[in-house]
Amino acid sequence: MAVILQPAGSPEASEHYNDTIENPVKLTDSTVRMLLGSDLSKLEQIFDGDDVPMWGIVPSKINTGKYNRMHSGDRVLFARKNRIYASGTVAYMFENHDLSVNQWEVDDQGRAWSLMYALSDIKAENISYL
């Protein structure tokens, strides 16, 4: 198991955290079901059909390399303002451009957070890392 530091302190990241972690993605939503394609059955199995907390990363040389080193079971630490404010466990990883656009739209450069992962065991944290 690895520990992943996930910077999430920008206003945009805070909004995304609220959109799909604090308010998990509903697997019962017909659009979500269609966009998930073959990943739907895997997520339904892992999460027993319940709503799924999800996060996404914009593909880039650095981000894709980090994403490719992640594995199910790794612990993710969400950070902002020099503190870890939440943590979760990577439950499932998948790439899905269309779902990421549906959930978060695109950034100011037109990029989507399409390197996605589903999280379990979400916990609030308050840990300084200075």
mmCIF file of C-alpha atoms in Angstrom:
data_model
loop_
_atom_site.group_PDB
_atom_site.id
_atom_site.type_symbol
_atom_site.label_atom_id
_atom_site.label_comp_id
_atom_site.label_asym_id
_atom_site.label_seq_id
_atom_site.Cartn_x
_atom_site.Cartn_y
_atom_site.Cartn_z
ATOM 1 C CA MET A 1 0.000 0.000 0.000
ATOM 2 C CA ALA A 2 1.217 3.470 -0.895
ATOM 3 C CA VAL A 3 0.164 6.853 0.420
ATOM 4 C CA ILE A 4 -0.847 9.373 -2.232
ATOM 5 C CA LEU A 5 -0.790 13.101 -1.496
ATOM 6 C CA GLN A 6 -3.634 14.641 -3.509
ATOM 7 C CA PRO A 7 -3.393 18.441 -3.666
ATOM 8 C CA ALA A 8 -6.959 19.755 -3.579
ATOM 9 C CA GLY A 9 -6.780 23.296 -2.293
ATOM 10 C CA SER A 10 -7.815 25.435 -5.233
ATOM 11 C CA PRO A 11 -11.383 26.754 -5.346
ATOM 12 C CA GLU A 12 -12.016 24.426 -8.291
ATOM 13 C CA ALA A 13 -10.690 21.374 -6.402
ATOM 14 C CA SER A 14 -12.760 22.261 -3.338
ATOM 15 C CA GLU A 15 -15.844 22.436 -5.540
ATOM 16 C CA HIS A 16 -14.993 19.058 -7.095
ATOM 17 C CA TYR A 17 -14.488 17.547 -3.640
ATOM 18 C CA ASN A 18 -17.959 18.735 -2.696
ATOM 19 C CA ASP A 19 -19.449 17.548 -6.019
ATOM 20 C CA THR A 20 -18.233 13.952 -5.978
ATOM 21 C CA ILE A 21 -16.708 13.084 -2.580
ATOM 22 C CA GLU A 22 -19.003 14.810 -0.091
ATOM 23 C CA ASN A 23 -21.891 14.113 -2.489
ATOM 24 C CA PRO A 24 -20.938 10.786 -4.078
ATOM 25 C CA VAL A 25 -21.843 9.947 -7.663
ATOM 26 C CA LYS A 26 -25.201 8.199 -7.929
ATOM 27 C CA LEU A 27 -24.938 4.898 -9.784
ATOM 28 C CA THR A 28 -28.720 4.993 -10.223
ATOM 29 C CA ASP A 29 -28.481 8.109 -12.443
ATOM 30 C CA SER A 30 -29.210 7.002 -16.026
ATOM 31 C CA THR A 31 -26.598 9.335 -17.546
ATOM 32 C CA VAL A 32 -23.921 8.133 -15.129
ATOM 33 C CA ARG A 33 -24.844 4.502 -15.885
ATOM 34 C CA MET A 34 -24.522 5.073 -19.629
ATOM 35 C CA LEU A 35 -21.234 6.990 -19.340
ATOM 36 C CA LEU A 36 -19.638 4.389 -17.060
ATOM 37 C CA GLY A 37 -20.057 1.629 -19.639
ATOM 38 C CA SER A 38 -18.226 -1.533 -18.604
ATOM 39 C CA ASP A 39 -16.989 0.089 -15.372
ATOM 40 C CA LEU A 40 -20.557 0.266 -14.042
ATOM 41 C CA SER A 41 -20.795 -3.413 -13.094
ATOM 42 C CA LYS A 42 -17.418 -3.325 -11.348
ATOM 43 C CA LEU A 43 -18.387 -0.246 -9.322
ATOM 44 C CA GLU A 44 -21.792 -1.728 -8.468
ATOM 45 C CA GLN A 45 -20.005 -4.819 -7.183
ATOM 46 C CA ILE A 46 -17.416 -2.938 -5.134
ATOM 47 C CA PHE A 47 -19.903 -0.441 -3.683
ATOM 48 C CA ASP A 48 -22.884 -2.807 -3.482
ATOM 49 C CA GLY A 49 -24.891 -0.463 -5.715
ATOM 50 C CA ASP A 50 -24.443 2.508 -3.358
ATOM 51 C CA ASP A 51 -23.316 5.984 -4.391
ATOM 52 C CA VAL A 52 -19.596 6.230 -5.208
ATOM 53 C CA PRO A 53 -17.126 8.927 -4.098
ATOM 54 C CA MET A 54 -14.947 9.744 -7.132
ATOM 55 C CA TRP A 55 -11.944 11.902 -7.929
ATOM 56 C CA GLY A 56 -10.257 12.747 -11.201
ATOM 57 C CA ILE A 57 -6.873 13.961 -12.376
ATOM 58 C CA VAL A 58 -6.039 15.846 -15.578
ATOM 59 C CA PRO A 59 -3.758 13.707 -17.782
ATOM 60 C CA SER A 60 -0.262 15.125 -18.224
ATOM 61 C CA LYS A 61 3.208 13.623 -18.344
ATOM 62 C CA ILE A 62 3.637 13.998 -14.570
ATOM 63 C CA ASN A 63 0.032 13.244 -13.543
ATOM 64 C CA THR A 64 -0.291 10.189 -15.776
ATOM 65 C CA GLY A 65 2.944 8.754 -14.381
ATOM 66 C CA LYS A 66 1.719 9.246 -10.824
ATOM 67 C CA TYR A 67 -1.691 7.810 -11.678
ATOM 68 C CA ASN A 68 -0.117 4.733 -13.274
ATOM 69 C CA ARG A 69 1.766 4.044 -10.018
ATOM 70 C CA MET A 70 -1.459 4.088 -7.986
ATOM 71 C CA HIS A 71 -3.220 0.854 -7.057
ATOM 72 C CA SER A 72 -6.409 -0.236 -5.362
ATOM 73 C CA GLY A 73 -5.811 -0.204 -1.622
ATOM 74 C CA ASP A 74 -3.561 2.870 -1.679
ATOM 75 C CA ARG A 75 -4.456 5.574 0.836
ATOM 76 C CA VAL A 76 -5.152 9.053 -0.591
ATOM 77 C CA LEU A 77 -4.604 12.171 1.516
ATOM 78 C CA PHE A 78 -6.429 15.298 0.336
ATOM 79 C CA ALA A 79 -4.450 18.447 1.119
ATOM 80 C CA ARG A 80 -5.072 22.184 1.178
ATOM 81 C CA LYS A 81 -3.576 25.091 3.119
ATOM 82 C CA ASN A 82 -0.736 22.947 4.536
ATOM 83 C CA ARG A 83 -3.160 20.423 6.066
ATOM 84 C CA ILE A 84 -4.500 17.012 5.226
ATOM 85 C CA TYR A 85 -8.260 17.540 5.454
ATOM 86 C CA ALA A 86 -9.547 14.158 4.285
ATOM 87 C CA SER A 87 -8.420 10.679 3.380
ATOM 88 C CA GLY A 88 -9.796 7.699 1.535
ATOM 89 C CA THR A 89 -8.785 4.375 0.045
ATOM 90 C CA VAL A 90 -8.513 3.806 -3.712
ATOM 91 C CA ALA A 91 -11.198 1.232 -4.474
ATOM 92 C CA TYR A 92 -11.172 1.271 -8.287
ATOM 93 C CA MET A 93 -9.309 3.120 -11.047
ATOM 94 C CA PHE A 94 -10.564 3.901 -14.537
ATOM 95 C CA GLU A 95 -10.202 6.450 -17.317
ATOM 96 C CA ASN A 96 -13.400 8.124 -18.510
ATOM 97 C CA HIS A 97 -13.321 11.459 -20.305
ATOM 98 C CA ASP A 98 -17.078 11.743 -20.832
ATOM 99 C CA LEU A 99 -17.990 10.977 -17.209
ATOM 100 C CA SER A 100 -15.402 13.449 -15.933
ATOM 101 C CA VAL A 101 -16.844 16.200 -18.147
ATOM 102 C CA ASN A 102 -20.342 15.296 -16.943
ATOM 103 C CA GLN A 103 -19.263 15.568 -13.304
ATOM 104 C CA TRP A 104 -16.811 18.494 -13.379
ATOM 105 C CA GLU A 105 -16.924 20.031 -16.884
ATOM 106 C CA VAL A 106 -13.412 21.070 -18.086
ATOM 107 C CA ASP A 107 -10.698 23.355 -16.758
ATOM 108 C CA ASP A 108 -9.887 26.785 -18.235
ATOM 109 C CA GLN A 109 -7.621 25.097 -20.801
ATOM 110 C CA GLY A 110 -10.337 22.689 -21.949
ATOM 111 C CA ARG A 111 -8.839 19.661 -20.168
ATOM 112 C CA ALA A 112 -10.899 17.046 -18.355
ATOM 113 C CA TRP A 113 -10.074 15.228 -15.102
ATOM 114 C CA SER A 114 -10.401 11.909 -16.927
ATOM 115 C CA LEU A 115 -7.931 9.793 -14.922
ATOM 116 C CA MET A 116 -10.514 8.812 -12.361
ATOM 117 C CA TYR A 117 -10.646 6.745 -9.222
ATOM 118 C CA ALA A 118 -13.371 5.670 -6.829
ATOM 119 C CA LEU A 119 -12.739 5.935 -3.096
ATOM 120 C CA SER A 120 -13.926 4.032 -0.070
ATOM 121 C CA ASP A 121 -13.415 4.666 3.627
ATOM 122 C CA ILE A 122 -13.566 8.484 3.367
ATOM 123 C CA LYS A 123 -12.558 10.157 6.621
ATOM 124 C CA ALA A 124 -12.271 13.780 7.713
ATOM 125 C CA GLU A 125 -8.732 14.598 8.850
ATOM 126 C CA ASN A 126 -6.988 17.600 10.404
ATOM 127 C CA ILE A 127 -3.273 16.942 10.063
ATOM 128 C CA SER A 128 -0.630 19.611 9.516
ATOM 129 C CA TYR A 129 2.141 18.580 7.158
ATOM 130 C CA LEU A 130 4.512 21.511 7.683
#
